Coordinates of C-alpha atoms and ligand atoms in Angstrom, one line a residue:
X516 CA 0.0 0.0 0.0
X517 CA 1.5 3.6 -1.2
X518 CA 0.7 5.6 2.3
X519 CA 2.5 9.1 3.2
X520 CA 1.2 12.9 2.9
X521 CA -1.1 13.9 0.7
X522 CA -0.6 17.8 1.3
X523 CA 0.2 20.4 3.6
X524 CA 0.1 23.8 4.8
X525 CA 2.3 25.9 6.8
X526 CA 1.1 29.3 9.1
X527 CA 3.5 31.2 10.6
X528 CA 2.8 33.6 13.2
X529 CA 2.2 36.7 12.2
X530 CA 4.9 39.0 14.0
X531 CA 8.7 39.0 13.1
X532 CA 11.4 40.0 15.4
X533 CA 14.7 40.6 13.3
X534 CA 17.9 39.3 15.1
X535 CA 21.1 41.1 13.6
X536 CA 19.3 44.5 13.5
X537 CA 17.1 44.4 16.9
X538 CA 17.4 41.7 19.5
X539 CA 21.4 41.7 19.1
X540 CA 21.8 45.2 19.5
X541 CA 19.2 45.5 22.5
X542 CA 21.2 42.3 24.2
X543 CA 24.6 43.8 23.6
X544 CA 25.6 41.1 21.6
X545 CA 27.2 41.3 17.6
X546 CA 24.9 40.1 15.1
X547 CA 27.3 37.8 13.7
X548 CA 26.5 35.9 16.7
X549 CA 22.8 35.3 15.1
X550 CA 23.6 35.4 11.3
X551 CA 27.3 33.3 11.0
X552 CA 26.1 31.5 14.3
X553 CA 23.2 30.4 14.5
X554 CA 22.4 30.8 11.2
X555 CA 18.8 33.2 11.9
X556 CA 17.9 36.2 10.4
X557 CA 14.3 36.8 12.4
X558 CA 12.4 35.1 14.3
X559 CA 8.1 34.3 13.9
X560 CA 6.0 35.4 17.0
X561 CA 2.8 35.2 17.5
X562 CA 0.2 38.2 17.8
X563 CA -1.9 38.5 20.7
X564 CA -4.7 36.6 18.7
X565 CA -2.8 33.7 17.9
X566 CA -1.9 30.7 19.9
X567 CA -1.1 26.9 19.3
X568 CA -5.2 26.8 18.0
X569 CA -5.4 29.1 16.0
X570 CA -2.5 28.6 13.6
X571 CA -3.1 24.9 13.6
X572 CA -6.7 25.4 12.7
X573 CA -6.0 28.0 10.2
X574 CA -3.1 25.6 8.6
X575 CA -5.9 23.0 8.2
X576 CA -8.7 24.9 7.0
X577 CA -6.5 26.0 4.4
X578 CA -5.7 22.5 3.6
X579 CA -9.1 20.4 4.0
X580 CA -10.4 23.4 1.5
X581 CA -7.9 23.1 -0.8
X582 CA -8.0 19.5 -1.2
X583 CA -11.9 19.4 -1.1
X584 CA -12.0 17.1 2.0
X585 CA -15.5 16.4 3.4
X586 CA -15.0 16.4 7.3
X587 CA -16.5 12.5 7.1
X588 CA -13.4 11.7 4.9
X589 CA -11.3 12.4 8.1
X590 CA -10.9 9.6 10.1
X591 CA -8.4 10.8 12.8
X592 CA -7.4 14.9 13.9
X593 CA -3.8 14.5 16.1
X594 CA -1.9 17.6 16.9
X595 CA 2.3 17.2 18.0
X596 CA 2.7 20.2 20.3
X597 CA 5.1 20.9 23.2
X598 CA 3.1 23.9 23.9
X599 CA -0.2 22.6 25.3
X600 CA -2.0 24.9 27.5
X601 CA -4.5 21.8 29.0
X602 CA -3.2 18.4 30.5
X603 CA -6.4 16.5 29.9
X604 CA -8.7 18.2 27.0
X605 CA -6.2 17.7 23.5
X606 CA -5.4 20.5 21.3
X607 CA -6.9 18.7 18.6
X608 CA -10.5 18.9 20.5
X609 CA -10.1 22.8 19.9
X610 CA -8.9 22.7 16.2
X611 CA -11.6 20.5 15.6
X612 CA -13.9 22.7 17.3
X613 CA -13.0 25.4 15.2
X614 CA -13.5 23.9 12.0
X615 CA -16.3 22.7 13.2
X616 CA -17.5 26.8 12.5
X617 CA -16.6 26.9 8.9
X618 CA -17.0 23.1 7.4
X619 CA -20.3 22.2 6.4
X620 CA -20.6 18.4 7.9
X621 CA -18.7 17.9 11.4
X622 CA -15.6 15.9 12.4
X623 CA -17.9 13.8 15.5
X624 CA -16.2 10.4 14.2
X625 CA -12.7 11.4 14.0
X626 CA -10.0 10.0 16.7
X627 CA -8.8 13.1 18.0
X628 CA -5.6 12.7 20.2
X629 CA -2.5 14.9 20.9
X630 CA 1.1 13.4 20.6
X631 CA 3.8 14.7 23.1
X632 CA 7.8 13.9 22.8
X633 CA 8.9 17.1 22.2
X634 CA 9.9 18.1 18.8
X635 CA 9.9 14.4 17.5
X636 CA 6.5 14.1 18.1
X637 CA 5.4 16.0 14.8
X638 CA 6.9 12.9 12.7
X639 CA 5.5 10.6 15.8
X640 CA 2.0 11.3 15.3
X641 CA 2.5 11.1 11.2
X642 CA 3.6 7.4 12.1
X643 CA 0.7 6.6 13.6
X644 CA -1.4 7.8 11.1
X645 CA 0.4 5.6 8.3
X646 CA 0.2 2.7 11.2
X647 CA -3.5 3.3 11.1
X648 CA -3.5 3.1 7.1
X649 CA -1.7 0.3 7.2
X650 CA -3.6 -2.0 9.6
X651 CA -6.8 -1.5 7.8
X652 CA -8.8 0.4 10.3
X653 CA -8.9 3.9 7.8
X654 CA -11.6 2.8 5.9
X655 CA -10.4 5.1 3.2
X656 CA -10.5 8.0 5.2
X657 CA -7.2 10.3 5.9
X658 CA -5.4 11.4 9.0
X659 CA -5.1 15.1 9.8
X660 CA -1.8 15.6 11.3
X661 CA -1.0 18.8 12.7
X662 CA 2.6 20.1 14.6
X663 CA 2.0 23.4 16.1
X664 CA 3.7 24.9 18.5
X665 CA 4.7 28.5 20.1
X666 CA 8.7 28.0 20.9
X667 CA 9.0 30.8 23.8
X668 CA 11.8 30.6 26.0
X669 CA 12.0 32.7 29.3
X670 CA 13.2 36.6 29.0
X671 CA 16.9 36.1 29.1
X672 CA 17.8 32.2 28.4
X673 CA 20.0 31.6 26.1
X674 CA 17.4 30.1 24.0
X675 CA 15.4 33.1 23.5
X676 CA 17.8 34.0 20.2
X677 CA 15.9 30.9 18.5
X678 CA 12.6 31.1 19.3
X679 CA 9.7 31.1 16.7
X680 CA 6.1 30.4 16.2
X681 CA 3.8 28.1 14.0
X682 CA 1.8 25.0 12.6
X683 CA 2.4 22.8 9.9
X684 CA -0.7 20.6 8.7
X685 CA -0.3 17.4 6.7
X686 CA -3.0 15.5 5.4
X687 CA -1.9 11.2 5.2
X688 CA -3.8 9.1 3.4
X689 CA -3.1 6.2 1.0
X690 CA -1.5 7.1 -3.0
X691 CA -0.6 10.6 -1.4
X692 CA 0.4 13.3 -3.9
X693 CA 3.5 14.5 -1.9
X694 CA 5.4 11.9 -0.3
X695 CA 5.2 8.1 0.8
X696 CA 6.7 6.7 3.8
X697 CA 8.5 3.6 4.3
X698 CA 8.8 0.6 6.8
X699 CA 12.4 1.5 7.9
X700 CA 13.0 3.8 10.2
X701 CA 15.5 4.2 12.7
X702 CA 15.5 5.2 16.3
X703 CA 17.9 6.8 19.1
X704 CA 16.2 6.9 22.3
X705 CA 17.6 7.5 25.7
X706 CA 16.2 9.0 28.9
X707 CA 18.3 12.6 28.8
X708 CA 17.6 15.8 31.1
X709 CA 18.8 18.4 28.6
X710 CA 15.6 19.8 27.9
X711 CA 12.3 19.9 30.2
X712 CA 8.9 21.6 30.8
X713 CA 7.8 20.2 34.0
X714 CA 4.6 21.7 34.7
X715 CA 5.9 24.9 33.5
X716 CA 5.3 27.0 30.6
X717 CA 8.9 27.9 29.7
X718 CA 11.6 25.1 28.9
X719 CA 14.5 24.2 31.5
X720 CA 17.1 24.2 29.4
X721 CA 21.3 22.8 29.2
X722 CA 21.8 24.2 25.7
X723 CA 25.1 23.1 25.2
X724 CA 24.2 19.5 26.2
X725 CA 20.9 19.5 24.3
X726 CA 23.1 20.2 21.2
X727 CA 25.8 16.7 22.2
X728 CA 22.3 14.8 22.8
X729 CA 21.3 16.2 19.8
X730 CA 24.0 14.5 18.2
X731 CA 24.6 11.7 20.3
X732 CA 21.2 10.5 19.5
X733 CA 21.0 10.7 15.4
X734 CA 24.0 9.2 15.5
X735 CA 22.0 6.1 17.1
X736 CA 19.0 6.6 14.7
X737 CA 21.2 6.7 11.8
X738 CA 23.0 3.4 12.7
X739 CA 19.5 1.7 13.5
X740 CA 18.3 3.3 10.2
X741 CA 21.3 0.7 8.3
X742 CA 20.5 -2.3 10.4
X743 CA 16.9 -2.4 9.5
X744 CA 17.8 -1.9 5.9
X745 CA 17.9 1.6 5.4
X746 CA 19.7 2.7 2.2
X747 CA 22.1 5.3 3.9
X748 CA 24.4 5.9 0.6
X749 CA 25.0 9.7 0.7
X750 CA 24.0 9.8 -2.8
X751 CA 21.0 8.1 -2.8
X752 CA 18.9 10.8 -1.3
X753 CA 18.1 14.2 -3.2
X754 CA 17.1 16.4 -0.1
X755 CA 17.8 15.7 3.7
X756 CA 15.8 17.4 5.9
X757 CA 16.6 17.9 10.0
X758 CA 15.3 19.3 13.1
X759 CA 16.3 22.7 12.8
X760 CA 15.9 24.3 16.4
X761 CA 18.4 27.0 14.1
X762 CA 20.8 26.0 10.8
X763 CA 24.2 26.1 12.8
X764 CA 22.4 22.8 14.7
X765 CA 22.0 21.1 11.3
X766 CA 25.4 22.5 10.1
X767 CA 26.9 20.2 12.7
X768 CA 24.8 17.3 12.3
X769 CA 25.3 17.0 8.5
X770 CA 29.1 16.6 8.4
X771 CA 29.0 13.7 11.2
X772 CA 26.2 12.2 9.2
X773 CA 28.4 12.6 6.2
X774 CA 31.1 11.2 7.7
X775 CA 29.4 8.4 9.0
X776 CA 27.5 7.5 5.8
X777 CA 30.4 7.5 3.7
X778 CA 32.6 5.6 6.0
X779 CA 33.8 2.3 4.1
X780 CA 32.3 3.4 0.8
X781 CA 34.1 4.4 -2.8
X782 CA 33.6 8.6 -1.2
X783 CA 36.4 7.7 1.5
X784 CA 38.3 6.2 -0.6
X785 CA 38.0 8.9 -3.2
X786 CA 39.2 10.9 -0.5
X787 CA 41.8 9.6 1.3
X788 CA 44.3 11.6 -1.0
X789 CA 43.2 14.9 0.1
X790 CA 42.2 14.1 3.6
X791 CA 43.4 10.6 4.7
X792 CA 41.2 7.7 5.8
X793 CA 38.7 8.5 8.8
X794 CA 40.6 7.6 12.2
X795 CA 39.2 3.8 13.6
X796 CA 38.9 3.8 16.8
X797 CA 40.8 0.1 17.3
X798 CA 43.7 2.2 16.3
X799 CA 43.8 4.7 19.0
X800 CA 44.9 3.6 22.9
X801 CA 42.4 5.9 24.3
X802 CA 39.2 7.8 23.8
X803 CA 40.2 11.4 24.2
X804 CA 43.2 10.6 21.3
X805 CA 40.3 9.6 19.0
X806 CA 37.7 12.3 19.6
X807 CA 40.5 14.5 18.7
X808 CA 41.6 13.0 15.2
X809 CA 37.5 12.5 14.4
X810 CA 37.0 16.2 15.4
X811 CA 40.6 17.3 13.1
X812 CA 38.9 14.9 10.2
X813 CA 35.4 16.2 10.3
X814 CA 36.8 19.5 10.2
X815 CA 38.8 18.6 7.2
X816 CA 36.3 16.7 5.5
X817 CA 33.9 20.0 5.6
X818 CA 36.5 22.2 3.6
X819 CA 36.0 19.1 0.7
X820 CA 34.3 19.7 -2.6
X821 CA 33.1 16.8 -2.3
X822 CA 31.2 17.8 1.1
X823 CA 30.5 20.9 0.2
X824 CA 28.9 20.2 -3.2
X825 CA 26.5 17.0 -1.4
X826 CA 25.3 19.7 1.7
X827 CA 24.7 22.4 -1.3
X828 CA 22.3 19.9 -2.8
X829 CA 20.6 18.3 0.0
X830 CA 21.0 20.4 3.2
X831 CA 21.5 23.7 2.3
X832 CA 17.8 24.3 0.7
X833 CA 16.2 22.5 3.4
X834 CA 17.0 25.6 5.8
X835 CA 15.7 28.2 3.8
X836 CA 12.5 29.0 6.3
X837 CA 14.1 28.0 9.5
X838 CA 16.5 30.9 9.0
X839 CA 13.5 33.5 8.8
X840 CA 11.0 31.8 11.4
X841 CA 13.4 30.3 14.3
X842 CA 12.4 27.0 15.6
X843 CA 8.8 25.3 15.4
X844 CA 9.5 22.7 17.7
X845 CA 7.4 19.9 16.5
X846 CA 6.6 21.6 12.7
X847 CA 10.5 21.9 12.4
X848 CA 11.5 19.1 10.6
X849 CA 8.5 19.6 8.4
X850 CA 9.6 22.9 7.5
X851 CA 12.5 21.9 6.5
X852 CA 10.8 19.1 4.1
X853 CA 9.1 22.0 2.7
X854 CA 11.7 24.5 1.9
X855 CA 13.8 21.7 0.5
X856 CA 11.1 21.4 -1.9
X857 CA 10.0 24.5 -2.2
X858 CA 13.6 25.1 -3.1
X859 CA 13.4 22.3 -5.9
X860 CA 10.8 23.3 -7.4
X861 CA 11.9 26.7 -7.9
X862 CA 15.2 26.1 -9.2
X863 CA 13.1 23.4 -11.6
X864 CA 14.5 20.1 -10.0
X865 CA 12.9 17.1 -11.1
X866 CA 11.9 15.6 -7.5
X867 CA 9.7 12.3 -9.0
X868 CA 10.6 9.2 -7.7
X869 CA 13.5 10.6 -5.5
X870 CA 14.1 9.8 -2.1
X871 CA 14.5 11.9 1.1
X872 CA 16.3 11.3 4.0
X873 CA 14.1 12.7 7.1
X874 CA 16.5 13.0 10.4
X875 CA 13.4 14.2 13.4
X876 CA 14.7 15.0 16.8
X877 CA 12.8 15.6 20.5
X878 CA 14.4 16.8 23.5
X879 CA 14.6 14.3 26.3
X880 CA 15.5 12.5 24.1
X881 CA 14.9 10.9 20.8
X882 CA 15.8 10.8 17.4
X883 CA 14.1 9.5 14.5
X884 CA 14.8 8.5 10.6
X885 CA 13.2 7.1 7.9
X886 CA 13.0 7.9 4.5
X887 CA 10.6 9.2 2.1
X888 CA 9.7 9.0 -1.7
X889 CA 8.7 11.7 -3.6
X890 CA 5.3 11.5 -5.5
X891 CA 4.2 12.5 -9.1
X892 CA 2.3 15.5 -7.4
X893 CA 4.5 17.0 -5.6
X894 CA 5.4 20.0 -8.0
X895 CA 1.8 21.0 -7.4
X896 CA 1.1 20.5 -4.0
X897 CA 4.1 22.8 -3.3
X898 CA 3.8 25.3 -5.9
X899 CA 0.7 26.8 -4.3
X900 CA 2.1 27.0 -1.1
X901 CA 2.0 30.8 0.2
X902 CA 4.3 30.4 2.8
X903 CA 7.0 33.6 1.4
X904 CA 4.1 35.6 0.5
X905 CA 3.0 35.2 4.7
X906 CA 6.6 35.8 6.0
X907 CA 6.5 39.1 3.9
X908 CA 3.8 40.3 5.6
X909 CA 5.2 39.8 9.2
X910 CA 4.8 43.0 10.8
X911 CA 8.3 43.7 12.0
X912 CA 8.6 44.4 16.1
X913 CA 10.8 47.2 17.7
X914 CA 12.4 45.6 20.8
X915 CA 10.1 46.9 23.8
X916 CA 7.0 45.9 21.6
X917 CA 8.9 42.4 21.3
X918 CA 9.0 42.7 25.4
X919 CA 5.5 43.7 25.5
X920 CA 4.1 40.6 22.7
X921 CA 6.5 38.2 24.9
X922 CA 4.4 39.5 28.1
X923 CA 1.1 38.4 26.4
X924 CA 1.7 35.1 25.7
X925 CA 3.5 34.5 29.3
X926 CA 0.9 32.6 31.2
X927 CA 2.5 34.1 34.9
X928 CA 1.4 38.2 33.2
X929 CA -1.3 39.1 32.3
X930 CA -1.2 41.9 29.9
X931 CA -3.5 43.3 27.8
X932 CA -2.2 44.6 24.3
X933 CA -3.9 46.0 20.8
X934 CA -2.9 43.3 18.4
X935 CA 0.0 44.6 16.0
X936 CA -1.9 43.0 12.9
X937 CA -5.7 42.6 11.4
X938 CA -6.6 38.7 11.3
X939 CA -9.1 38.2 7.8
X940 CA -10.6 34.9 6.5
X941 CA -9.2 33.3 9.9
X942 CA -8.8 31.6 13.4
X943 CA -8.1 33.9 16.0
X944 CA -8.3 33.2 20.3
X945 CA -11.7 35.4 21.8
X946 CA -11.2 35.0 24.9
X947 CA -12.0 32.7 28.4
X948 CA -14.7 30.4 28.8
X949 CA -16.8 29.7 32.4
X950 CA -14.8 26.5 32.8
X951 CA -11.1 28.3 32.2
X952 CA -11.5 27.2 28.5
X953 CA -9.8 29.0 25.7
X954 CA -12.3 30.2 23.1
X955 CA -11.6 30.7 19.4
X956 CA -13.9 32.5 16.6
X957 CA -13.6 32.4 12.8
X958 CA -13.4 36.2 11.6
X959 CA -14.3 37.3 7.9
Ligands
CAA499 N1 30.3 35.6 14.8 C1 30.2 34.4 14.3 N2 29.8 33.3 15.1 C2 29.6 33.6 16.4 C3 29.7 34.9 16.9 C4 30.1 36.0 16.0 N3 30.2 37.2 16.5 N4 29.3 34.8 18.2 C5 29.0 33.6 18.5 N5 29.2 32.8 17.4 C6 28.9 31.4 17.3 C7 29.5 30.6 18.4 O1 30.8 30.2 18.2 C8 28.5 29.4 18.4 O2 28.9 28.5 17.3 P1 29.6 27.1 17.6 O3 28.6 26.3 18.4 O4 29.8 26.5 16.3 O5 30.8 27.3 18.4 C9 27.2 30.0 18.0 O6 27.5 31.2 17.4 C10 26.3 30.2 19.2 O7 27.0 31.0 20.1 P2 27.0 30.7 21.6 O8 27.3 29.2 21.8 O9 27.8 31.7 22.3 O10 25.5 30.9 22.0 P3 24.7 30.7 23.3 O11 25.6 30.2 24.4 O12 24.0 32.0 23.6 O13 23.6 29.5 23.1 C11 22.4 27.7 22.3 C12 23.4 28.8 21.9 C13 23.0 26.8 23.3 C14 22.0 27.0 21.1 C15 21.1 28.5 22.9 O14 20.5 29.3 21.9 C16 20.1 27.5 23.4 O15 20.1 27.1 24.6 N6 19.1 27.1 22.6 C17 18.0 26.3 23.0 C18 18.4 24.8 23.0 C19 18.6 24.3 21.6 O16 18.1 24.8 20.6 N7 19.3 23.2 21.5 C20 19.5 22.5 20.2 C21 19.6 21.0 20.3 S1 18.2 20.4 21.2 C22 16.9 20.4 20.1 O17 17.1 20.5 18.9 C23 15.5 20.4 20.6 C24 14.9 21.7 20.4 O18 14.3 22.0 19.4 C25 15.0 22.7 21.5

């Protein structure tokens, strides 16, 4: 059975805070820092409308209407978010209820659920809607599968330089037009303190060890990937898209997946004359001596043409979003899917039949990867995607008005604030309900 994603949507939030020429400046700090980095240019916020419902509603409205879904065609609604504002009602009991205002026909029979492993869970919950597919209990109807997620940090952490803000919606369902998944799939799962919300709103964070887990654990996903079958050839894939919590992450992750792919292959050979052969670890007496001849070889092997001319085609397109939006948490690896092709289709690269190589990541910690197949539909699904026109019309914060927008969505203030931006033809919060319930409208 051909099973992946039929379509998607992406909705950013709808304010933009810009890195180099205002949060660096107002912290002190030289823009380089942001730009060279981290690799981010700005950052998406959310006005005081929007919230973790509204841009994943407003992602899926856009998406059930383009692709003519009847709400009874939708068979399951499960939203990925590390942002959830209720520990028993779901997010996806809230989306629902908001298309519920605009859809003619209701979504009463669709399993509604929310998935939660931090940022992995995004790809988590698209698993369990091919699972579902696959075992028969679909009956033709497709999963909604939404990541949304507000990525706020406390005033002041270290992590505030890569926030960002918004939803990606993907509809799964059997002979997709954009992508099939695959059986193999690789994981790297081990129980990590690097990177925590316990009971709070903003994350604990160890950002330097969040980046080694980060690592650490593809690493383990990437050698499960092989051992299950996984084709991990650098050259067999066309695009590889990661987690970007910000591109200097994936910068870092590429090279030791490089290296690691290529090791024993026809590449290291080809190499060996400009770089040597990668250090074995049976030929070092200790551990430290190693690390430092891997480090000194990954360093050389990024200077290669031959590196640089693979990450050009296959990682280097996939960041094109993250740098303007910051991290999405759980929609982050989906961005990146969708720049990469966004990216191929504009520079007119014939996708069909070509494979990616998907490389998800949670906090906590997990990492995830399978890989994916590119469908004859994709040049259409992702030609009408808006998704440059939208980061355009960001409106573009000052630096207290970025304080103030940060006090809104902080669950400890309460602030009042005039939204910076109009909502039309969409989603936005109205308000609290008798039972401490968030409460959403449609707007013309
Ligand atoms: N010019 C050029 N480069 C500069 C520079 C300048 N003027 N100033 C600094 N840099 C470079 C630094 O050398 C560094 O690069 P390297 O890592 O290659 O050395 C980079 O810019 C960042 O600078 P710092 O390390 O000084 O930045 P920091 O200490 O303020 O924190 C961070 C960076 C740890 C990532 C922090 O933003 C953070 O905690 N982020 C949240 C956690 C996170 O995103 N972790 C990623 C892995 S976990 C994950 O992926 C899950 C998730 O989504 C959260």
């Amino acid at each position: 059975m051909n099973v992946g994603i039929d379509g998607l949507e992406v909705w950013t939030g709808k304010l933009k805070l810009d890195l180099p020429g205002t949060f660096a400046p107002a912290k002190g700090e030289d823009p380089g820092k942001y730009t060279k980095g981290l690799g981010l240019y700005t950052s998406s916020l959310p006005d005081a409308y929007e919230d973790i419902v509204t841009m994943a509603a407003n992602a899926s409205k856009r998406l059930l209407e383009r692709k003519e879904i009847d709400p009874r065609d939708i068979g399951r609604i499960d939203v990925a978010t590390e942002s959830a504002f209720d520990n028993s009602k779901p997010v996806s009991t809230y989306v629902a209820g908001c298309l519920d205002q605009v859809f003619d026909g209701e979504f009463r029979h669709a399993n509604k659920g929310e998935r939660k492993f931090a940022c992995v869970s995004g790809t988590q919950a698209l698993d369990d809607a091919y699972n579902w597919i696959q075992a028969g209990r679909s009956r033709g109807r497709a999963a909604l599968v939404v990541a949304t997620d507000t990525a706020l940090y406390a005033r002041d952490d270290p992590g505030e330089a890569t926030q960002g803000a918004g939803a990606v919606a993907m509809l799964v369902d059997e002979d997709p037009d954009l992508v099939s998944l695959s059986e193999a799939q690789g994981i790297g799962s081990v129980d990590e303190t690097d990177f925590l919300k316990p009971n709070q709103q903003f994350p604990s964070v160890d950002g330097k060890r969040s980046m080694q887990v980060y690592l650490a654990r593809m690493r383990e996903a990437l050698q499960d990937f092989a051992r299950n079958g996984g084709d991990t050839h650098p050259d067999t894939f066309d695009l590889v898209p990661f987690h970007t919590p910000f591109p200097g992450m994936v910068q870092k992750a590429a090279a030791l997946g490089f290296r690691h792919c290529v090791r024993n292959t026809e590449v290291e050979t080809q190499l060996e004359d400009e770089i040597g052969r990668q250090p074995r670890r049976n030929e070092f007496d200790n551990r430290d001596n190693y690390f430092e001849a891997i480090k000194s070889y990954t360093k050389d092997l990024r200077e290669t043409d031959t590196y640089q001319g693979w990450y050009a085609r296959t990682v280097e397109p996939t960041l094109d979003i993250s740098r303007e939006v910051g991290n999405w948490y759980t929609g982050s690896v989906h961005v990146a899917r969708t720049a990469g092709m966004k990216a191929a289709l504009e520079s007119d690269r014939d996708l069909v039949g070509s494979s990616l190589l998907v490389a998800s990541y949670g906090s906590g910690a997990q990492a995830e990867i399978h890989a994916e197949t590119v469908q004859p539909g994709w040049r259409e699904e992702i030609r009408q995607l808006n998704i440059y026109d939208q980061l355009d019309s960001r409106y573009s914060l000052s630096f207290e008005e970025y304080e103030a927008i940060h006090d809104v969505h902080n669950h400890d203030e309460s602030t009042d604030l005039e939204p910076f931006t109009t909502p039309t033809d969409e989603f936005v919060f109205d308000g609290w309900g008798r039972m401490g319930e968030r409460k959403y409208t449609h707007v013309e």
